[in-house]
Short mmCIF file of C-alpha atoms in Angstrom, two decimals:
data_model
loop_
_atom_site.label_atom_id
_atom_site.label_comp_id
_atom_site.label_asym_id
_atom_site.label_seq_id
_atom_site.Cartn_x
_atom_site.Cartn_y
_atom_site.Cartn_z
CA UNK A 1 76.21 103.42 77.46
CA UNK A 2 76.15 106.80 79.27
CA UNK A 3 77.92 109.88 78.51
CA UNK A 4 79.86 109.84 81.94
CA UNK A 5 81.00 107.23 84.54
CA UNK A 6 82.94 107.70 87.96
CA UNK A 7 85.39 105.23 86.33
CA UNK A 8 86.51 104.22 82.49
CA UNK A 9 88.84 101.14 82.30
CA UNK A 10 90.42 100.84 79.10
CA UNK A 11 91.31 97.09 78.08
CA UNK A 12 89.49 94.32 79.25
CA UNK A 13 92.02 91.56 80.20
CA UNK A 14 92.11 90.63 83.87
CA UNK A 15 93.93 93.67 85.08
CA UNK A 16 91.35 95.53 83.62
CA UNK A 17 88.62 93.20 84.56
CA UNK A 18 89.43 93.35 88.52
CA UNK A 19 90.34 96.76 88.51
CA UNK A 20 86.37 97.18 86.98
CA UNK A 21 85.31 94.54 89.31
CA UNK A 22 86.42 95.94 92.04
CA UNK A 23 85.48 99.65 91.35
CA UNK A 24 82.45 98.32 91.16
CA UNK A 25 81.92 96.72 94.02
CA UNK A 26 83.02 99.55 95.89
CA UNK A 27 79.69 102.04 94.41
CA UNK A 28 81.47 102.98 91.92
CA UNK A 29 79.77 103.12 88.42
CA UNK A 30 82.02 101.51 85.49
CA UNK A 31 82.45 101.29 82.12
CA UNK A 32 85.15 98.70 80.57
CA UNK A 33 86.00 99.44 77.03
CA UNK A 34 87.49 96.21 74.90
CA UNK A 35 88.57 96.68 71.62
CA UNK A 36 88.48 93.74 70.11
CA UNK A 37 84.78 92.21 69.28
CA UNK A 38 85.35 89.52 72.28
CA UNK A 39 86.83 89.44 75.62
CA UNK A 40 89.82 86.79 75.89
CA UNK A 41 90.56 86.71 71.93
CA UNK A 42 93.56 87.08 70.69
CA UNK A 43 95.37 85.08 73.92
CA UNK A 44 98.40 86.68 73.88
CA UNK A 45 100.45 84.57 76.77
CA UNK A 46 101.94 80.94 78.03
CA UNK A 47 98.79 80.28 80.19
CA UNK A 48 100.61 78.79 83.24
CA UNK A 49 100.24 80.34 86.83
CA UNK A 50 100.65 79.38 90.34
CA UNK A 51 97.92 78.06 91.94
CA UNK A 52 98.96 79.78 95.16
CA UNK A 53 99.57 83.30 93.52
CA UNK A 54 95.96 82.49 91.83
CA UNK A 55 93.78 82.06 94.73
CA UNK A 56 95.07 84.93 96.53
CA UNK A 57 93.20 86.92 93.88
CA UNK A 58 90.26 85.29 92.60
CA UNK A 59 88.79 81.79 93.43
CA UNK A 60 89.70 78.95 90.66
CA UNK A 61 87.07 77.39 88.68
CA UNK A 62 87.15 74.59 87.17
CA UNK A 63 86.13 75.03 83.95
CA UNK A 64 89.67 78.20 83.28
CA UNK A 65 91.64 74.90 84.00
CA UNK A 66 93.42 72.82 81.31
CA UNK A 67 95.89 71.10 82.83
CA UNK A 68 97.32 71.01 86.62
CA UNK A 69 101.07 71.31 86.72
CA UNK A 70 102.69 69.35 89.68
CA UNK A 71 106.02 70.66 89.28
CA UNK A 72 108.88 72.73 86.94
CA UNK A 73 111.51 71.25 85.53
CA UNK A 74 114.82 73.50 84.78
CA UNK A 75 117.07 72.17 81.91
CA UNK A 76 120.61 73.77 81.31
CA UNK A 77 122.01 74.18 78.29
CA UNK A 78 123.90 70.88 78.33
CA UNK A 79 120.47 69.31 79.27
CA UNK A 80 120.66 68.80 82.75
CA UNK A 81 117.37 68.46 84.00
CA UNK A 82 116.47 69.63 88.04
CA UNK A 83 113.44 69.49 89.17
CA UNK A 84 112.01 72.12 91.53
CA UNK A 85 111.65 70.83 95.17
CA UNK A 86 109.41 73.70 95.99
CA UNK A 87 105.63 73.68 96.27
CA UNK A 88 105.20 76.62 94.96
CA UNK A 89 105.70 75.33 91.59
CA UNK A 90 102.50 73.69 91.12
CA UNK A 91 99.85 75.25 89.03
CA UNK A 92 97.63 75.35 86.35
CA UNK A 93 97.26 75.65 82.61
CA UNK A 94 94.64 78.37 82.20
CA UNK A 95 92.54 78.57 79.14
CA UNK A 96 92.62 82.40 78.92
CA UNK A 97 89.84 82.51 76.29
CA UNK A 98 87.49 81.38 78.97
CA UNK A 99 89.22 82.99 81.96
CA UNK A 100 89.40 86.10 80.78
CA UNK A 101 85.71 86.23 79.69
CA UNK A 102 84.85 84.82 82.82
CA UNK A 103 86.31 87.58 84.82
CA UNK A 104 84.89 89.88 82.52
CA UNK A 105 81.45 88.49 83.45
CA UNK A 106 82.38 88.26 87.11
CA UNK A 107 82.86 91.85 86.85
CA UNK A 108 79.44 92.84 85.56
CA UNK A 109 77.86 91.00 88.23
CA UNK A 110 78.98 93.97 90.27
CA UNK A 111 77.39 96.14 88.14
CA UNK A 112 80.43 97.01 85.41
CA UNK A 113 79.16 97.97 82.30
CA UNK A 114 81.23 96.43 79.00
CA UNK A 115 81.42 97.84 75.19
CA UNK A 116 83.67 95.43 73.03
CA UNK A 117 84.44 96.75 69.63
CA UNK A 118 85.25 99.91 71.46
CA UNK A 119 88.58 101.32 70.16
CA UNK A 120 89.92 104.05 72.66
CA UNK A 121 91.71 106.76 70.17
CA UNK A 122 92.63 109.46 72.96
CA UNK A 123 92.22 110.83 75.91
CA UNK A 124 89.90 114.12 76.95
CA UNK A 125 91.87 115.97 79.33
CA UNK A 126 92.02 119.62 80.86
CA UNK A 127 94.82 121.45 82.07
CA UNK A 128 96.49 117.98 82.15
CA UNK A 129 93.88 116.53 83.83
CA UNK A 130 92.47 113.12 82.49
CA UNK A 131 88.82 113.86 82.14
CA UNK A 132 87.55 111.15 80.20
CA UNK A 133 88.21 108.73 76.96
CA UNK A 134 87.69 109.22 72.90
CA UNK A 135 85.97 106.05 71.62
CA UNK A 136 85.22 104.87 68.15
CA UNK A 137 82.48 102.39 68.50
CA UNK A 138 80.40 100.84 65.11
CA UNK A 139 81.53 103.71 62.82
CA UNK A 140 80.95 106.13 65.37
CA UNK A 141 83.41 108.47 67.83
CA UNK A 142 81.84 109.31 70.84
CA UNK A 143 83.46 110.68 73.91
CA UNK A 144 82.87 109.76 77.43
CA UNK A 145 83.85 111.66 80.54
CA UNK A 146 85.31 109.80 83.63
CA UNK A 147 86.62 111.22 86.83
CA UNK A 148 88.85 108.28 86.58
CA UNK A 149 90.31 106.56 83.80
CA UNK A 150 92.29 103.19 83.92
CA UNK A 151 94.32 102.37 81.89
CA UNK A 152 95.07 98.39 81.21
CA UNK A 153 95.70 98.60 77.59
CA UNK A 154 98.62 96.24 78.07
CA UNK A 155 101.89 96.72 76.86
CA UNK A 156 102.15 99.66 74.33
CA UNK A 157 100.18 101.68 76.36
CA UNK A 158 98.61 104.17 74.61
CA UNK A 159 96.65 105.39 77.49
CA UNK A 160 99.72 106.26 79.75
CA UNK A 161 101.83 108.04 76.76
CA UNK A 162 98.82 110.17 76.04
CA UNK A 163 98.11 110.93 80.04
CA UNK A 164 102.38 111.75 79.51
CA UNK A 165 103.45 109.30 81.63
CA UNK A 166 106.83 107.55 80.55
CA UNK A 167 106.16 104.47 79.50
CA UNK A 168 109.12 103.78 77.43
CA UNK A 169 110.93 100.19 78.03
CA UNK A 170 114.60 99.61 77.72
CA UNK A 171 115.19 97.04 75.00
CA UNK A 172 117.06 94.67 77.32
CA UNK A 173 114.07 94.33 79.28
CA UNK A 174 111.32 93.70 76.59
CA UNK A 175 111.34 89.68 75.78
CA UNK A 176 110.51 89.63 72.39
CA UNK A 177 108.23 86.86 72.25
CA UNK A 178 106.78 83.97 69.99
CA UNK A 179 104.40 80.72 71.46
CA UNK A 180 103.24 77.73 69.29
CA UNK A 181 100.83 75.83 70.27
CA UNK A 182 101.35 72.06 69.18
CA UNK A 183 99.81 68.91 69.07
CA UNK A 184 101.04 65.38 68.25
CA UNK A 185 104.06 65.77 70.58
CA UNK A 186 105.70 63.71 73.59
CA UNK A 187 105.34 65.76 76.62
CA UNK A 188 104.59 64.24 79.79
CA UNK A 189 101.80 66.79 81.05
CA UNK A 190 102.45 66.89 84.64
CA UNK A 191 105.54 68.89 84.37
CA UNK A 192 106.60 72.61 82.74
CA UNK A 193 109.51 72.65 81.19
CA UNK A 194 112.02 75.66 80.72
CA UNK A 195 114.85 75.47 79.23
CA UNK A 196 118.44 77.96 79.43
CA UNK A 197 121.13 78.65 77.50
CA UNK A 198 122.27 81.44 74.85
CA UNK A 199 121.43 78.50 71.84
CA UNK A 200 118.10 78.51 73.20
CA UNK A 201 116.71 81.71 74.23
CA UNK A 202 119.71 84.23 75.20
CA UNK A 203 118.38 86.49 77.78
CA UNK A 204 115.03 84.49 78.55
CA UNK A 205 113.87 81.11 78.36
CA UNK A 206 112.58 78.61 76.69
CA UNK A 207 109.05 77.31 77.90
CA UNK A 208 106.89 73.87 77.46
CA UNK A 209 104.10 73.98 78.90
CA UNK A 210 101.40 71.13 78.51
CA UNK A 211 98.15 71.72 77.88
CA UNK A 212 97.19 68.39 77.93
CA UNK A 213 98.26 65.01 76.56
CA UNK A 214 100.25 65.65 73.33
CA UNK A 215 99.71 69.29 73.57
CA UNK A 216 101.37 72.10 74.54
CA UNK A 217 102.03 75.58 74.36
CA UNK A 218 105.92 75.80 73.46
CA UNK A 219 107.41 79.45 73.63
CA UNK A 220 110.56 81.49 74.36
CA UNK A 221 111.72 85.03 74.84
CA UNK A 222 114.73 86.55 74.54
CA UNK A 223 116.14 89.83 75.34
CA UNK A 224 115.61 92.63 72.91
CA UNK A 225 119.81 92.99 72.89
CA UNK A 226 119.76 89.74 71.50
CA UNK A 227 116.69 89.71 69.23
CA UNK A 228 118.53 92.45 67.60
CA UNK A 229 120.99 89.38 65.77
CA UNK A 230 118.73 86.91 65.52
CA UNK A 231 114.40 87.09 66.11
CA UNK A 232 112.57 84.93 68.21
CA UNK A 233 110.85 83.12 65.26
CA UNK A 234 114.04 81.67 64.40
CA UNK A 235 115.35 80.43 67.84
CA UNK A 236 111.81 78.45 68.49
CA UNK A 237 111.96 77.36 64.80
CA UNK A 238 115.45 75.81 65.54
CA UNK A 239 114.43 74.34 68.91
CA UNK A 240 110.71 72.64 67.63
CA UNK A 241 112.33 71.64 64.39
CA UNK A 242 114.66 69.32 66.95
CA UNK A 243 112.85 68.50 69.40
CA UNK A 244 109.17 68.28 67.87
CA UNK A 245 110.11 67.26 64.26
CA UNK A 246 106.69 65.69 64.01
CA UNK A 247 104.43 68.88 65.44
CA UNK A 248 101.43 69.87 64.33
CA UNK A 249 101.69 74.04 64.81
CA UNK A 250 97.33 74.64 66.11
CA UNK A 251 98.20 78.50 67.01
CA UNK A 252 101.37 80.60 66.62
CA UNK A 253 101.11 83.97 69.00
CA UNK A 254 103.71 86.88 68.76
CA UNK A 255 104.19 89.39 71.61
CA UNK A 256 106.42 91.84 73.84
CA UNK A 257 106.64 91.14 77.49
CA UNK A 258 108.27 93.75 79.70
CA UNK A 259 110.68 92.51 82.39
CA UNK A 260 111.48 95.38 84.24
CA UNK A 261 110.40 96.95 87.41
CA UNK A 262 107.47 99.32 87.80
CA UNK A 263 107.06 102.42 85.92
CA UNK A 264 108.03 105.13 88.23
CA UNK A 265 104.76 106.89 87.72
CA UNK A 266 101.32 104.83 87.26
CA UNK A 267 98.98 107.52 88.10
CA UNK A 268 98.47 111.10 86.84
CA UNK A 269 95.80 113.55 87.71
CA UNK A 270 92.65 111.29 86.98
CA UNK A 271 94.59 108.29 85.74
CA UNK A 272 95.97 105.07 86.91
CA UNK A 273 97.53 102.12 85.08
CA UNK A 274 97.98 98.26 85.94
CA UNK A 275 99.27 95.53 84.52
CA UNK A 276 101.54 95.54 81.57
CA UNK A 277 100.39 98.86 80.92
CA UNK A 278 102.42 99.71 84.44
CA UNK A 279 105.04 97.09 83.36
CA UNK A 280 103.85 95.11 86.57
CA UNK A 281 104.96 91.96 85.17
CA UNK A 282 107.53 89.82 87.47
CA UNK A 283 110.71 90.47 85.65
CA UNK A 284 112.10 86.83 86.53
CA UNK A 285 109.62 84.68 85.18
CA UNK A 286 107.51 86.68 83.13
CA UNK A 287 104.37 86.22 84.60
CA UNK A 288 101.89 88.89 84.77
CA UNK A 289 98.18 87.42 85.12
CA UNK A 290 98.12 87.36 88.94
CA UNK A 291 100.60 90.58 89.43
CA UNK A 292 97.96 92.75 86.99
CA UNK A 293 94.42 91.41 88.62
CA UNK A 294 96.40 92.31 92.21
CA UNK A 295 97.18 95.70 90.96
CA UNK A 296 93.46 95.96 89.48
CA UNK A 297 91.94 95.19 92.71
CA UNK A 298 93.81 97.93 94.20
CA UNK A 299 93.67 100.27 91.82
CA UNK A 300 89.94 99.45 91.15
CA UNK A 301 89.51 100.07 94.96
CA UNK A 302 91.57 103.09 95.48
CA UNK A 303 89.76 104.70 92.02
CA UNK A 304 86.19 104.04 94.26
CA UNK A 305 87.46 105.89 97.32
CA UNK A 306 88.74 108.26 95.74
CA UNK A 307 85.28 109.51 93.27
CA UNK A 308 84.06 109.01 96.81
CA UNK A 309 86.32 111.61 98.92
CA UNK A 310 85.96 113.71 95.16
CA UNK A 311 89.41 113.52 95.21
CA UNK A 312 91.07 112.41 92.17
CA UNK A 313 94.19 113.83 92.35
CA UNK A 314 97.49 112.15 91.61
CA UNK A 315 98.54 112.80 95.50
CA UNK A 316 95.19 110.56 96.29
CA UNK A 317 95.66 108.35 93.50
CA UNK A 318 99.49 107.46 94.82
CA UNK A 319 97.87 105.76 97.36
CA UNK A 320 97.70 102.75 94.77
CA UNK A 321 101.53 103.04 93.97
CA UNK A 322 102.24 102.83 97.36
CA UNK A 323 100.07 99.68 98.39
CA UNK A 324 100.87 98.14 94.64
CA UNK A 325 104.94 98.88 95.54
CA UNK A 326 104.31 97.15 98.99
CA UNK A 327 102.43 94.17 98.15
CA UNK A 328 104.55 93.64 95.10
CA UNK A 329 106.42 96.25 93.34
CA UNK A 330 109.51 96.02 96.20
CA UNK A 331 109.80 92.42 95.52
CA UNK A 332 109.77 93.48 91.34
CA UNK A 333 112.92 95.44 92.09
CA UNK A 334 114.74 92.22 93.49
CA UNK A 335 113.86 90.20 91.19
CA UNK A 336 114.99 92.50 87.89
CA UNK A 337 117.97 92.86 89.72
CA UNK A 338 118.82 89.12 89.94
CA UNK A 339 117.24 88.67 86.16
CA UNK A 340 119.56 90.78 85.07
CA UNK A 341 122.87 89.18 86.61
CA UNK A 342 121.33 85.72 85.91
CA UNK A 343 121.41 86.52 82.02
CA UNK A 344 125.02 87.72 81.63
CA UNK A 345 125.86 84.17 82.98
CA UNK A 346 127.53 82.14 80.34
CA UNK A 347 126.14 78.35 79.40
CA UNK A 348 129.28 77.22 81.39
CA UNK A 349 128.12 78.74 84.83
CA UNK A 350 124.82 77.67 83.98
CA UNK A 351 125.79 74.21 83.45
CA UNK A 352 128.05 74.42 86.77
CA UNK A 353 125.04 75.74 88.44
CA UNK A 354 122.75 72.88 87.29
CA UNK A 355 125.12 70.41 88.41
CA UNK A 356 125.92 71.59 92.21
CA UNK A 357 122.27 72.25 92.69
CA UNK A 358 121.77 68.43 91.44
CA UNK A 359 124.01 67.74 94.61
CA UNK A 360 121.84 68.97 96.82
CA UNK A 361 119.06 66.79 98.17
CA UNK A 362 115.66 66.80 95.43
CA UNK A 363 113.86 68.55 98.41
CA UNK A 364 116.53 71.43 98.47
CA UNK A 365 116.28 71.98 95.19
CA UNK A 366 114.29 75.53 95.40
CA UNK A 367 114.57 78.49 93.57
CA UNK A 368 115.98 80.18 96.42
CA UNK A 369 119.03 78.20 96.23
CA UNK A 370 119.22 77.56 92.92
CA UNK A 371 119.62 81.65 92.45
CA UNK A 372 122.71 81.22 95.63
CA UNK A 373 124.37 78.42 93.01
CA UNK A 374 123.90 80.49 89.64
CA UNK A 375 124.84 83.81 91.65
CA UNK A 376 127.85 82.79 93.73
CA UNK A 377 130.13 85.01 92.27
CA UNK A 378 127.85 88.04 92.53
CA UNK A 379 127.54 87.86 97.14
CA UNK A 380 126.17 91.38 96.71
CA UNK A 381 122.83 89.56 95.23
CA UNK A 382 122.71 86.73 97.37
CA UNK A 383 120.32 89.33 100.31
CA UNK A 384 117.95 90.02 97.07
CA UNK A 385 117.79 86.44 96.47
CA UNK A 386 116.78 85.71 100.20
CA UNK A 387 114.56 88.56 100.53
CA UNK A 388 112.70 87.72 97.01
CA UNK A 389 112.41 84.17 97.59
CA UNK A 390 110.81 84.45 101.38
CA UNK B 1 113.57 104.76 56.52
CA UNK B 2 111.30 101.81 58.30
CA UNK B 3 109.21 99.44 55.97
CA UNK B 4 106.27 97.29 57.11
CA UNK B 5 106.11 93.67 55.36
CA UNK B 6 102.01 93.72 56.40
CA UNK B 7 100.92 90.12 56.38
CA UNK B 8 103.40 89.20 58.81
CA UNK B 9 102.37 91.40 61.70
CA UNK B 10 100.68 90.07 64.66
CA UNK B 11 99.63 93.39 65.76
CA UNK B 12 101.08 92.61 69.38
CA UNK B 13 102.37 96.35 70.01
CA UNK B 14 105.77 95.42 70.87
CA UNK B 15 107.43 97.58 68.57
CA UNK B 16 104.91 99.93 69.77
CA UNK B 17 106.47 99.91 73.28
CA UNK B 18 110.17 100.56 72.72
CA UNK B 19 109.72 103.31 70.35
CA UNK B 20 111.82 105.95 72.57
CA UNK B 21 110.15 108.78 70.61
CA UNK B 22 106.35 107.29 70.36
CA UNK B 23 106.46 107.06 66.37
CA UNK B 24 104.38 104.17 65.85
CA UNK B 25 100.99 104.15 65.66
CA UNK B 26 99.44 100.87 65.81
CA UNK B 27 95.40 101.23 64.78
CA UNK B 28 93.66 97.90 64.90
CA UNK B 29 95.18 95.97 62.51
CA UNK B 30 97.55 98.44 60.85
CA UNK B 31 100.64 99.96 62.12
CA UNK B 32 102.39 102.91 60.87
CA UNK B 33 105.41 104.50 60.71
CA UNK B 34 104.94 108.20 61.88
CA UNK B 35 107.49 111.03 60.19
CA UNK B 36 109.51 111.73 63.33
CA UNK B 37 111.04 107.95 63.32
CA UNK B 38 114.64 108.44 64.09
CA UNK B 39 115.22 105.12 62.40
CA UNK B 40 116.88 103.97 65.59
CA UNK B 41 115.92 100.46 64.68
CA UNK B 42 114.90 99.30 67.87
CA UNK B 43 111.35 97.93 66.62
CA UNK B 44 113.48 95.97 64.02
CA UNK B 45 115.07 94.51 66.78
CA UNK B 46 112.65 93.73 68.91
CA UNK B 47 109.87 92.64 66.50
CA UNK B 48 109.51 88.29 67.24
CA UNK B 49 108.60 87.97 63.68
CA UNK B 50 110.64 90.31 61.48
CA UNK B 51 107.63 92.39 60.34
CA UNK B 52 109.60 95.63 60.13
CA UNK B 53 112.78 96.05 58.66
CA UNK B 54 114.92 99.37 57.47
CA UNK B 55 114.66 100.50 53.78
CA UNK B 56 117.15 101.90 51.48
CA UNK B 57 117.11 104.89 49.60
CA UNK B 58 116.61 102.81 46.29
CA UNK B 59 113.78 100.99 47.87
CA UNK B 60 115.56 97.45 48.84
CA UNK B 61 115.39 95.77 52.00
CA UNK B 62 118.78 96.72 53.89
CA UNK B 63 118.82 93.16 55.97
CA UNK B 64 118.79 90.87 53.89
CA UNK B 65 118.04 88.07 56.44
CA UNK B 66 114.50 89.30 56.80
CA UNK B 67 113.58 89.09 52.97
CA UNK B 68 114.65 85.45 53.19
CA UNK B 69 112.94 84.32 55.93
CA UNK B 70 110.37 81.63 54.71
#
């Protein structure tokens, strides 16, 4: 470990990892800080993603694979089931401990430097410019200067609230979150399930999602004006005690996951943040693997050019923002905007919706028009739902 | 005030992330509850598995619900 890099990415998940990676690859040197004493442990998420969304960012290997998903199954709260007609809904079952290492390693192939058991306590900055990172490391506090530090230290943050960024998130849009991983269940492992309905998970959703035969990660989150009456751990406690009496519960994983658009402002003067750190998360479904290694490889790329033109100022920097707000950050907007009309639905409308878009031929049953049934009182949405869903 | 029941925390920084006024430090595996809490309650809310919960004066655990969870 030096005592200065061109870059310092704090948090070594996969937005961290690509935005390293791709630093990197671009001359810059990098240093990736993980706190924890191993890449990829704790896994803190679902593990499903779209195979399509996937390969736009990183080639799949086989070995990150548990499971292939061919398609998602919707279930209203009366039970309805509709399966999605579209394509898109294929994907995989990652096993995160061994992707996220993996792009870790990936990363140090170009030439990223990693410290695990490196705990990031504050930031070095002048004149409120980020200048580098405070680390405790083995007993030790050392600090390390970096012309640019990114920040992918997930969803509290720290990193951004020190740089004084507002990082804040509304309690309606953090899911408050709880997974169990179970065995000796009946799932049939070609199909996700998600379930709706304010008995299940007001404000959210219910997931299944197989790993496997007899194994699955089963999850919800619900909206933090919800969780405020009753917690996630009892809502998924009620729905496995019913549907899985016979479980066996391998892993039980607790987290926040914010649903809302962008931050406002992910860069500073020397500092830039991705993934959940930037809330960059798609605030319809959750998912926020593919969204944060997109925003790393821009970020990563942006941070190179701009150690290069010795320019690190947030003017430069915005240059991220704007590419990030492009490629996905626009579509973000639409999406929180339909989330949030899609929740105040009662389990009547959603039952209504289930069974007009169970009219409709299987092969028209896609999210695009499933979102014109749920929304058809709210026309004003309907152009969100058509751009989002291109 | 805000009490921590410990062995129940997950240490996922959720509570952490809606603090409007940043008054929870979250160190490893230890979180605590900084002096300028406004005891808005929105960590109670938002915490999946009931790990925080606000105190009385006396010392008991206002909501009741959370002291009875198994």
């Amino acid at each position: 470990m030096r005592s200065q890099y061109d870059c310092v990415v704090v948090g070594g998940g996969p937005g961290g990892a690509w935005a390293a990676k791709h630093a990197a690859a671009q001359g810059a040197s990098v240093l990736l800080l993980e706190k924890d004493r191993e890449v990829g442990i704790p896994v803190r998420c679902a593990e499903a993603v779209g195979i399509a969304g996937l390969k736009a960012v990183v080639e799949p290997q086989s070995r990150w694979i548990s499971n292939v998903i061919e398609g998602a199954v919707l279930v209203s709260p009366e039970g309805k089931e509709v399966l999605l007609a579209s394509d898109t809904a294929q994907g995989y079952m990652l096993d995160r401990k061994i992707f996220d290492y993996d792009l870790v390693r990936i990363a140090t192939e170009s030439g990223v430097e990693v410290l695990t058991k490196a705990y990031v306590y504050g930031l070095i900055k002048q004149n409120n410019i980020v200048m580098g990172v405070r680390v405790q490391h083995m007993g030790a506090r050392h600090d390390i200067l970096a012309k640019i530090v990114i920040g992918a230290d997930g969803v509290e943050s720290r990193v951004g609230r020190w740089a004084g960024l507002k990082t804040n998130i509304k309690l309606n849009d953090m899911e408050s979150c709880l997974q169990m991983t179970l065995s000796n269940i009946n799932v049939d492992p070609r199909y996700i399930y998600l379930y709706f309905g304010q008995e299940v998970a007001p404000g959210g959703y219910l997931w299944v999602f197989p790993k496997g035969e007899n194994q699955a990660n089963v999850g919800l989150g619900i909206a933090g004006t919800f969780a405020r009456y009753k917690s996630a751990q009892k809502y998924l406690k009620e729905f496995v005690d019913r549907q899985f009496p016979h479980a066996a519960v391998l892993y039980t994983v607790v987290g926040g996951v914010p649903c809302a658009p962008t931050l406002k402002k992910i860069v500073s003067d020397g500092l830039m943040l991705v993934g959940d750190a930037a809330h960059q998360v798609n605030p319809m479904s959750g998912g926020g693997i593919v969204t944060a290694m997109l925003a790393g490889k821009i970020a990563g790329k942006v941070a190179a050019e701009a150690v290069q033109a010795g320019d690190v100022g947030t003017d430069r920097l915005m240059r991220y923002a704007e590419s990030w707000h492009r490629a996905e950050g626009k579509n973000h907007e639409r999406f929180h905007k339909i989330k949030q009309a899609v929740y105040k639905l009662s389990d009547a409308d959603l039952n209504k919706t289930a069974e007009s878009v169970l009219r409709l031929a299987p092969e028209k049953r896609t999210l695009s028009n499933i979102f014109r049934a749920a929304l058809i009182k709210h026309p004003a949405l309907i152009f969100d739902v058509v751009k989002a869903f291109v | 005030m805000i009490g921590i029941i410990n062995d129940r925390c997950d240490f996922c920084g959720t509570c952490v992330a809606v603090c409007p006024v940043d008054a929870i430090e979250l160190f490893e595996a230890r979180i605590k509850i900084l002096d300028h809490c406004t005891d808005c309650m929105l960590c109670v809310w938002i915490c999946p598995v009931e790990t925080l919960a606000a105190i009385e004066q006396n010392g008991t655990i206002k909501n009741n619900e959370v002291a009875s969870l198994g």
